[in-house]
Short mmCIF file of C-alpha atoms in Angstrom, two decimals:
data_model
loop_
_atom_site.label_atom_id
_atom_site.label_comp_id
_atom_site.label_asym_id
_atom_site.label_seq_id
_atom_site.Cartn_x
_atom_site.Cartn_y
_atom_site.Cartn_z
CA UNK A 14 120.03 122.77 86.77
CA UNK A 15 121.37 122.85 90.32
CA UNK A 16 118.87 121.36 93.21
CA UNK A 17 119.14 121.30 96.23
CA UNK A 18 117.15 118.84 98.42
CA UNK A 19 116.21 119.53 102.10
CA UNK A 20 115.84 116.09 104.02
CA UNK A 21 116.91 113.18 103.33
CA UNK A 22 113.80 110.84 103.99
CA UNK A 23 111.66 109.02 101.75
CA UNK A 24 110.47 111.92 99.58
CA UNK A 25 113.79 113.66 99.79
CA UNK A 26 115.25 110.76 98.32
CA UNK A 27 112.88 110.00 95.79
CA UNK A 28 112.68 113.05 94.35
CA UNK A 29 116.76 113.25 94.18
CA UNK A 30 116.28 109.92 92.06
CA UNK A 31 113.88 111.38 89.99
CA UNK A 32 116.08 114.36 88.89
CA UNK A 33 119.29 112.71 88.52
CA UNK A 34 117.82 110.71 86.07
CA UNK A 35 116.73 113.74 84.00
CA UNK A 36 120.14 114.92 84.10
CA UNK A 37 120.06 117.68 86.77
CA UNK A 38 122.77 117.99 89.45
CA UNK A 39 121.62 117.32 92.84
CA UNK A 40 122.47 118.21 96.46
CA UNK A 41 120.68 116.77 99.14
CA UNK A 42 120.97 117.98 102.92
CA UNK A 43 119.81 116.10 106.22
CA UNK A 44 119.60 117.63 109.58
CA UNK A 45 120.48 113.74 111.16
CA UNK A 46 123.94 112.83 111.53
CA UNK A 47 123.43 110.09 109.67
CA UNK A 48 121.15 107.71 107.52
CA UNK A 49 117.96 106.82 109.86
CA UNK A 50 117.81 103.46 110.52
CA UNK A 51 115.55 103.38 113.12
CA UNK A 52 111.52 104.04 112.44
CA UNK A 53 108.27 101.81 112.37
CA UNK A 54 106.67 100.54 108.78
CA UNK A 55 104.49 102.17 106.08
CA UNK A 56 101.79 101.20 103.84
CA UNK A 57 102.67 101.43 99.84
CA UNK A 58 99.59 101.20 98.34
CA UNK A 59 99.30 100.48 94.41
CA UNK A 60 99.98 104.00 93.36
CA UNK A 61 103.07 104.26 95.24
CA UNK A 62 104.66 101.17 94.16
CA UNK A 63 103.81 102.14 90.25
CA UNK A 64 105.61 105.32 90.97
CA UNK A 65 108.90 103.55 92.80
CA UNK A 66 108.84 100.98 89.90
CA UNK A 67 108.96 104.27 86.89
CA UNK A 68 112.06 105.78 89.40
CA UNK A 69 113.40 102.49 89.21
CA UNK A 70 112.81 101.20 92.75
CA UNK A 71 111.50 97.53 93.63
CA UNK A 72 110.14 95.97 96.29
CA UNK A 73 110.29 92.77 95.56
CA UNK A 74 112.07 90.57 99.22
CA UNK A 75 111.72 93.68 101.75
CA UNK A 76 107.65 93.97 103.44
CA UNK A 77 104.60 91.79 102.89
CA UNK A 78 102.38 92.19 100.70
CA UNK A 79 98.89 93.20 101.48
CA UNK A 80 95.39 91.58 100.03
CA UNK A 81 92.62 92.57 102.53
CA UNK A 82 91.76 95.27 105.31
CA UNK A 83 89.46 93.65 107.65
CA UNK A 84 87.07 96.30 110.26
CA UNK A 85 86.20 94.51 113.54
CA UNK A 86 84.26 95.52 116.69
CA UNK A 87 86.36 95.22 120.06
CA UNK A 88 85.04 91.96 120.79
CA UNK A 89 86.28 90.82 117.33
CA UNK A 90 83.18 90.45 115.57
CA UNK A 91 83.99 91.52 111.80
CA UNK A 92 81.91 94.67 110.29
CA UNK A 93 83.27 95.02 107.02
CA UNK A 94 86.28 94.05 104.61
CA UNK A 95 87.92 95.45 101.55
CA UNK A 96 89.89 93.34 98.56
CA UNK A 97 93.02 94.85 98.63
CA UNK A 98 94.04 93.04 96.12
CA UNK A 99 91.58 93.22 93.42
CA UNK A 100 93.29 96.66 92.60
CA UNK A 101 96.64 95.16 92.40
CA UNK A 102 95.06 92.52 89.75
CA UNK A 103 93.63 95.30 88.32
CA UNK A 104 96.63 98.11 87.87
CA UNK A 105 99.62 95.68 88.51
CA UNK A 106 101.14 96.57 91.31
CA UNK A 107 100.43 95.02 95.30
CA UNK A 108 100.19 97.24 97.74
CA UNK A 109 102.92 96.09 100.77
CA UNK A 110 103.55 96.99 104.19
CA UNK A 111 107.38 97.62 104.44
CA UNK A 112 109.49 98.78 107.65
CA UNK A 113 110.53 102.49 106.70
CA UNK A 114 114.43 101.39 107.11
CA UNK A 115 114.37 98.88 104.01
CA UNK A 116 112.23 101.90 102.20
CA UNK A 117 114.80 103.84 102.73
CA UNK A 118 117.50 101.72 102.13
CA UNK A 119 115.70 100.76 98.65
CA UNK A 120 115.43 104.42 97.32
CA UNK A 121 119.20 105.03 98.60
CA UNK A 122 120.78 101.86 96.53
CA UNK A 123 122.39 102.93 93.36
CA UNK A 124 122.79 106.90 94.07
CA UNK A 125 126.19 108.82 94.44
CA UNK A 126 127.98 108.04 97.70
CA UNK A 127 127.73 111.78 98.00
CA UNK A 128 124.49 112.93 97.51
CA UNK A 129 123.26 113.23 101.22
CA UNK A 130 125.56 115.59 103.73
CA UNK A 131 124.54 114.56 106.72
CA UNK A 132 124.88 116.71 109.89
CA UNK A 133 123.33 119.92 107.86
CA UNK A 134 120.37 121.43 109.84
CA UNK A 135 118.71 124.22 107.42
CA UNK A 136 118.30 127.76 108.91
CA UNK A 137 117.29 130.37 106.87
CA UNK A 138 116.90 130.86 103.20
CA UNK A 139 117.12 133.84 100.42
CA UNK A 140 116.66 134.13 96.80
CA UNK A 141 117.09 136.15 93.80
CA UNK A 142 116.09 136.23 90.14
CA UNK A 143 119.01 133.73 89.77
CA UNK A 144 119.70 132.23 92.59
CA UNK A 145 118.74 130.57 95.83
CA UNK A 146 120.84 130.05 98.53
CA UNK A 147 120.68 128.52 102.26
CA UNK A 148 122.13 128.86 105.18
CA UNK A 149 123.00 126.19 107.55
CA UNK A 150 123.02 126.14 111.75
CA UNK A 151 126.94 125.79 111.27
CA UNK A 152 127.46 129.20 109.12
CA UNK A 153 127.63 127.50 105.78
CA UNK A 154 125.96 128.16 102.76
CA UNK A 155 124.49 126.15 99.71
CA UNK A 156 123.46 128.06 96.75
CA UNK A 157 122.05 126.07 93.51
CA UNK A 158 118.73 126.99 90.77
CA UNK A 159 116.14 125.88 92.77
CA UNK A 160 115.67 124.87 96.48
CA UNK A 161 112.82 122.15 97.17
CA UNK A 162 111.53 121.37 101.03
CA UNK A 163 111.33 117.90 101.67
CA UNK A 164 111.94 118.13 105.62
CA UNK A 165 108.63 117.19 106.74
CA UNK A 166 106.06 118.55 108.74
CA UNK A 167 108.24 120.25 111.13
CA UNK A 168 109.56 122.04 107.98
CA UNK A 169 111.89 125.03 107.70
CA UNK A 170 111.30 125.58 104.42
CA UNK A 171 107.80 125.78 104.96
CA UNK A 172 108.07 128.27 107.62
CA UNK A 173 109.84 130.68 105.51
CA UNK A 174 107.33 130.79 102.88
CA UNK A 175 104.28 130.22 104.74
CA UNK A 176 105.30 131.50 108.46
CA UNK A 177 104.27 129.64 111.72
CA UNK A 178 100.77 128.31 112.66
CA UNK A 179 100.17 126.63 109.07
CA UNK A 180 99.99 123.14 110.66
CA UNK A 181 97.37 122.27 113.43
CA UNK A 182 97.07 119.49 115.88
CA UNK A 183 94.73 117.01 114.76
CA UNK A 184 92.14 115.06 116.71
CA UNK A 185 93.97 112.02 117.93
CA UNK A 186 97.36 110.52 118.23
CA UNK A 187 99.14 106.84 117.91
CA UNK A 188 100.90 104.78 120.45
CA UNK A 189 102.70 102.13 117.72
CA UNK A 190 105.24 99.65 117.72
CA UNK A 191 106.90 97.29 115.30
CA UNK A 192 107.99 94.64 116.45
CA UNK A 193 108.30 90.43 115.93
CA UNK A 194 105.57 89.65 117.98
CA UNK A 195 104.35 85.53 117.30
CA UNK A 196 100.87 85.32 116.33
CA UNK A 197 98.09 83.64 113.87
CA UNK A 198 97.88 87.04 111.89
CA UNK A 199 102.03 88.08 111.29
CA UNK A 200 102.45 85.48 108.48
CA UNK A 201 99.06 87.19 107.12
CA UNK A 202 98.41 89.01 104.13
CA UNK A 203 95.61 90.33 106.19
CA UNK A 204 95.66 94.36 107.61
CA UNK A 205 92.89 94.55 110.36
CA UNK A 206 91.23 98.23 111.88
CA UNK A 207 89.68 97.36 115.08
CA UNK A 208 87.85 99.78 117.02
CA UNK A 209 85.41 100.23 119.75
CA UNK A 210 84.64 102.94 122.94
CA UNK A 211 88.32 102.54 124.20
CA UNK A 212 90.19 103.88 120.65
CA UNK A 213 91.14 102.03 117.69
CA UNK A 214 94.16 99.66 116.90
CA UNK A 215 95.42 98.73 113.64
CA UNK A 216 97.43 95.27 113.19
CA UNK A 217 99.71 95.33 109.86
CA UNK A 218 102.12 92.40 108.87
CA UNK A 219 105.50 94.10 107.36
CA UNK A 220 107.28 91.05 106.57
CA UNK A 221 110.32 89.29 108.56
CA UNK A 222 108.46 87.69 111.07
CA UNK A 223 107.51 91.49 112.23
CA UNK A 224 103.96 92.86 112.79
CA UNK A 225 103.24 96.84 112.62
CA UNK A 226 100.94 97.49 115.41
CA UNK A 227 99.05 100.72 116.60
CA UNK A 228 96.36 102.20 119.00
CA UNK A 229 94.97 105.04 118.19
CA UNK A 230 93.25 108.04 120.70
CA UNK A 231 91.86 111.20 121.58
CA UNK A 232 94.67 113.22 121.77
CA UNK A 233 95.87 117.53 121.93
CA UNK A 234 99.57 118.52 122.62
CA UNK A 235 98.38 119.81 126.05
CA UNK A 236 97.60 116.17 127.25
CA UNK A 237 100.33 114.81 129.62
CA UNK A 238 102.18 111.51 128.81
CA UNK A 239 101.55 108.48 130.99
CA UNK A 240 104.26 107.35 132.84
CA UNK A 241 104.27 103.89 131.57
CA UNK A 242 102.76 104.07 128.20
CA UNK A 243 102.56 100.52 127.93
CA UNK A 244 100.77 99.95 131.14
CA UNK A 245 97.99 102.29 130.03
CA UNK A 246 97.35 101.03 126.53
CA UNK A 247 96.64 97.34 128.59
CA UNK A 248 94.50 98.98 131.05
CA UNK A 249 92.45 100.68 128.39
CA UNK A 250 92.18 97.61 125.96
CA UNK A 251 91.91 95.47 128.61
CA UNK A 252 88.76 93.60 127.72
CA UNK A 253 89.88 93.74 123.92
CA UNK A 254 89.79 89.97 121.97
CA UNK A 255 92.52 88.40 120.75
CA UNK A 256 94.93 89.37 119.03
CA UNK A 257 94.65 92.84 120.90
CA UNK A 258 95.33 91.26 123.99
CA UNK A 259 97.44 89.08 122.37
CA UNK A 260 99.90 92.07 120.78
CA UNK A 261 99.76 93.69 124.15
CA UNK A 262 100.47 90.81 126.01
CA UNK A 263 103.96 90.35 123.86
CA UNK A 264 104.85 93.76 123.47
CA UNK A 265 107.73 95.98 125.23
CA UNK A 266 108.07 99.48 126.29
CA UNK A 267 111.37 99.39 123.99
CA UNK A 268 109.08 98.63 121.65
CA UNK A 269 106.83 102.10 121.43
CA UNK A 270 106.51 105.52 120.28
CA UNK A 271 103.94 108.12 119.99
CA UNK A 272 103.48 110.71 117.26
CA UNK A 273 100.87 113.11 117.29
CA UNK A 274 98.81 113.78 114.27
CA UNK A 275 98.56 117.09 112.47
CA UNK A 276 97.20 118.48 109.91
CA UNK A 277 97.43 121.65 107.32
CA UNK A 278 94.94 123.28 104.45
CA UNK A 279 96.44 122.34 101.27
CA UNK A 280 97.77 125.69 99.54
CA UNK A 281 97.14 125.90 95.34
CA UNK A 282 100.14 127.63 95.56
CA UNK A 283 103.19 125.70 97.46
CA UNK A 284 105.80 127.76 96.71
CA UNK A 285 107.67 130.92 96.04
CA UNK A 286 110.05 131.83 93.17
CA UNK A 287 112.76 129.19 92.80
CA UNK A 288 111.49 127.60 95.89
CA UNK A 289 108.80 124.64 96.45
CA UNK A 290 107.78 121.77 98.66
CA UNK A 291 107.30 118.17 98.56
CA UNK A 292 105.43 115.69 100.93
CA UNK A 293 104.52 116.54 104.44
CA UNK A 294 106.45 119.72 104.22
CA UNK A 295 103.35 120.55 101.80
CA UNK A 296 100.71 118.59 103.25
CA UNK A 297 100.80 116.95 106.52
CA UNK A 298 97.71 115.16 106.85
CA UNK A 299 96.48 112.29 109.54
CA UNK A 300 97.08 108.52 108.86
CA UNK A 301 93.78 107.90 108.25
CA UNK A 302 94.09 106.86 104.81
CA UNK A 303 97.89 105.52 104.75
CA UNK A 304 98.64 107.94 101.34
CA UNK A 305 101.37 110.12 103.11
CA UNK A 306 104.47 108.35 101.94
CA UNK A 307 102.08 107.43 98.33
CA UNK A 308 101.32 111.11 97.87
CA UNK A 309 104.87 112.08 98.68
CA UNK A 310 106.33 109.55 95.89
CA UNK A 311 103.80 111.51 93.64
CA UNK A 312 105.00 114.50 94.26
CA UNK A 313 108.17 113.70 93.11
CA UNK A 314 107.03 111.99 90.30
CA UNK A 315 104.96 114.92 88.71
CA UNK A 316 108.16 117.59 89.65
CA UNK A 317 110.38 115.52 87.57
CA UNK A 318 107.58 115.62 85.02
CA UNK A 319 107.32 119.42 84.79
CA UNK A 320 111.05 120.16 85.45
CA UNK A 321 111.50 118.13 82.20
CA UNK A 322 108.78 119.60 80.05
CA UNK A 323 110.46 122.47 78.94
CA UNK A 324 110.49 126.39 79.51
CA UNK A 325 112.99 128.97 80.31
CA UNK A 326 111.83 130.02 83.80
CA UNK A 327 112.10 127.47 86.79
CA UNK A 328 109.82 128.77 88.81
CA UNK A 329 107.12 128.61 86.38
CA UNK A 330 107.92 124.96 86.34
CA UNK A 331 107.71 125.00 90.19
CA UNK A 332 104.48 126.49 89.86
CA UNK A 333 103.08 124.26 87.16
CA UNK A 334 104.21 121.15 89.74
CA UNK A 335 102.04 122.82 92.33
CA UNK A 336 99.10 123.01 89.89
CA UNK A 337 99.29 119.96 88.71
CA UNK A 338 99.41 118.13 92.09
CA UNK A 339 96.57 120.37 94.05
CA UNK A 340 93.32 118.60 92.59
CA UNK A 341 94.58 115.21 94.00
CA UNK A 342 96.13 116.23 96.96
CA UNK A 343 93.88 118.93 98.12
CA UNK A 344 90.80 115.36 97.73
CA UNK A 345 93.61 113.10 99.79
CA UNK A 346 93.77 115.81 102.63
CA UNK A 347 90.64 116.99 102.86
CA UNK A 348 88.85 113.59 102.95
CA UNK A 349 91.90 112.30 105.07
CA UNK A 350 91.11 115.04 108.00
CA UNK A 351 87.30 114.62 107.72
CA UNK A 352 86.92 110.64 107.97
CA UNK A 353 85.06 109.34 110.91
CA UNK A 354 88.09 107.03 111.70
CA UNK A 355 89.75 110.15 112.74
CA UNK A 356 87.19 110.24 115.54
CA UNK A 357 87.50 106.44 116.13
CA UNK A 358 84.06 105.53 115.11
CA UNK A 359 82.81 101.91 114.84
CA UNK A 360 82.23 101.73 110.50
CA UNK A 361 78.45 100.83 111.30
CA UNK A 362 77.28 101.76 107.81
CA UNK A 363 80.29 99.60 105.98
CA UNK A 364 77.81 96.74 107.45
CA UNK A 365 75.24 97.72 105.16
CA UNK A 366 77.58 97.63 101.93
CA UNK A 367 78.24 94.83 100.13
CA UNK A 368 82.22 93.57 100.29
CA UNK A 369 82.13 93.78 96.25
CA UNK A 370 80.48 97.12 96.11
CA UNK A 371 83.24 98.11 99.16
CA UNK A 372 85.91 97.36 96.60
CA UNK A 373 84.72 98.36 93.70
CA UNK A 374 84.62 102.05 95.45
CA UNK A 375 88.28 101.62 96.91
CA UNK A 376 89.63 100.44 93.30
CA UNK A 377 88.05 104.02 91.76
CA UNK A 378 89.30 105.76 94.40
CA UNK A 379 92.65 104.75 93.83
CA UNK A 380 92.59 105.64 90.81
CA UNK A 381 91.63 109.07 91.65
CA UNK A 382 94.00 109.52 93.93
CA UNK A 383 96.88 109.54 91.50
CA UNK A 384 98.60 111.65 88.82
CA UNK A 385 99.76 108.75 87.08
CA UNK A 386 96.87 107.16 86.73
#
């Protein structure tokens, strides 16, 4: 069959793998003029990396690999910890924080010079029986068996099925940086949550002498921007122990961005006809558990699965991908939007669990969270 791919990101390029190798032809269509090589890092947990290794994509010399998440109050007391990597003895596969650039870079290596037309912002769409077809901000037209939206949360393809005011703000929103900032804890294996009154920050080594850092707040769209974002994230974490202050104290305003956090009701139906959608376009969903990119790679890796397992009508396959995937993602989302991190509060209770019962209830629900388990 004939697919065409909107976006070009990390699940627009996975799923492109995917289907090439099941012999379909594939077009794939990015609004940027060309390949992104900007953006901050992500966390590929154990059931992403088992799903890039089946697609054929390794990891091995890009990111750092990542054996323990460590809670701490603000004046660096710890709370509670997790083994990160007792599920990666256990299933094979480390979980690794990697800059989104190599990611991308990684899932781009080995695919048709020609696969991606960059410059190709997507407009409008229509379908038939037969057919899809859409139609570009420049006049031009694609038309191919089946159209699947991989352009994010700010999604056209979503729009057109679903209509506006799907996705909603969420409670909070992250300053974050990467950047190669010289402390104890960037040659770590070690991810640390800290939080307290002020917010929360997260500290994430990604490899290369580079350390993922982010503080997280009380946010809606109406709030205004501080002038000097920097500036305000030292005021507020100001009495903060090291290596808050540290991170602040060697940190730039090049360094920072903000994104604020959204979120939408998972559908248990996607799509429509010959049209579906993968990732965030799908199921935009707050940080707080680090499975977007994982659940994205998923995606792809259970379309692929349907698209190959026979059946004369596509869209039945589209809608048998949907099916499949709502069970899982529908838990990720829901349980993503309701955890108390999303409200920044101190893990009191992980005080009163035992490290190896802590990780004994991450490793199962890993496992649940993937259809390849």
């Amino acid at each position: 069959m004939e697919v065409l791919v909107i976006g070009a990101g990390v699940g627009g390029l996975a799923v492109a793998r995917v289907l090439l190798s099941s012999g379909h032809r594939v077009r794939v269509f990015e609004q940027a003029p060309a390949r992104r090589t900007s953006g901050k890092a992500l966390l590929v947990w154990s059931n992403g990396n088992a799903i890039l290794k089946d697609i054929g994509v390794g990891l091995d010399g890009i990111g750092n690999r990542i054996d323990r998440i460590d809670a701490l109050a603000s004046d660096g007391r710890r709370r509670m910890g997790q083994n990160i990597a007792d599920a990666a003895a256990r299933y094979g596969f480390e979980t690794k924080a990697i800059p989104r650039p190599q990611l991308t870079a990684r899932l781009a290596e080995g695919l048709p010079d020609d696969l991606v037309q960059y410059g190709m912002a997507a407009r409008s769409l229509t379908q038939d029986a037969d057919k899809v077809t859409v139609t570009f901000e420049d006049g031009s037209t694609a038309t191919g068996d089946l159209l699947i939206g991989a352009d994010g949360h700010h999604s056209v393809v979503r729009r057109h099925l679903w209509g506006d005011g799907a996705v909603q703000p969420a409670a909070f929103g992250t300053w974050q940086g990467l950047s190669p900032i010289d402390i104890e804890i960037t040659d770590t294996h070690l991810h640390l949550m800290i939080t307290g009154r002020e917010g929360a920050c997260g500290l994430m080594p990604a490899g290369g002498g580079l350390l993922q850092w982010w503080f997280d707040m009380r946010w809606s769209p109406s709030d205004p921007r501080p002038a000097s974002p920097l500036a305000e994230l030292r005021r507020r974490f100001a009495n903060w122990a090291a290596p808050v202050s540290e991170v602040l104290a060697a940190a730039t305003d090049d360094d920072i961005e903000f994104f604020g956090h959204h979120w939408n009701k998972v559908r248990k139906v996607w799509g429509e006809g010959r049209v579906t959608l993968l990732g965030d376009a799908a199921h935009t969903m707050p940080p707080t558990l680090g499975q977007g990119a994982n659940q994205t790679f998923e995606d792809a890796w259970v379309l692929g699965r349907e698209l190959a397992g026979g059946g004369a009508d596509p869209a039945a396959r589209l809608r048998a991908y949907e099916k499949a995937r709502y069970p899982h993602i529908s838990l990720v989302s829901r349980m993503a939007k309701r955890n108390p991190a999303n409200l920044r509060i101190p893990p009191v209770i992980g005080r009163l669990i035992p490290e190896t019962s802590q990780t004994g209830m991450l490793r199962r629900f890993s496992n649940r969270l993937s259809d390849a388990a």
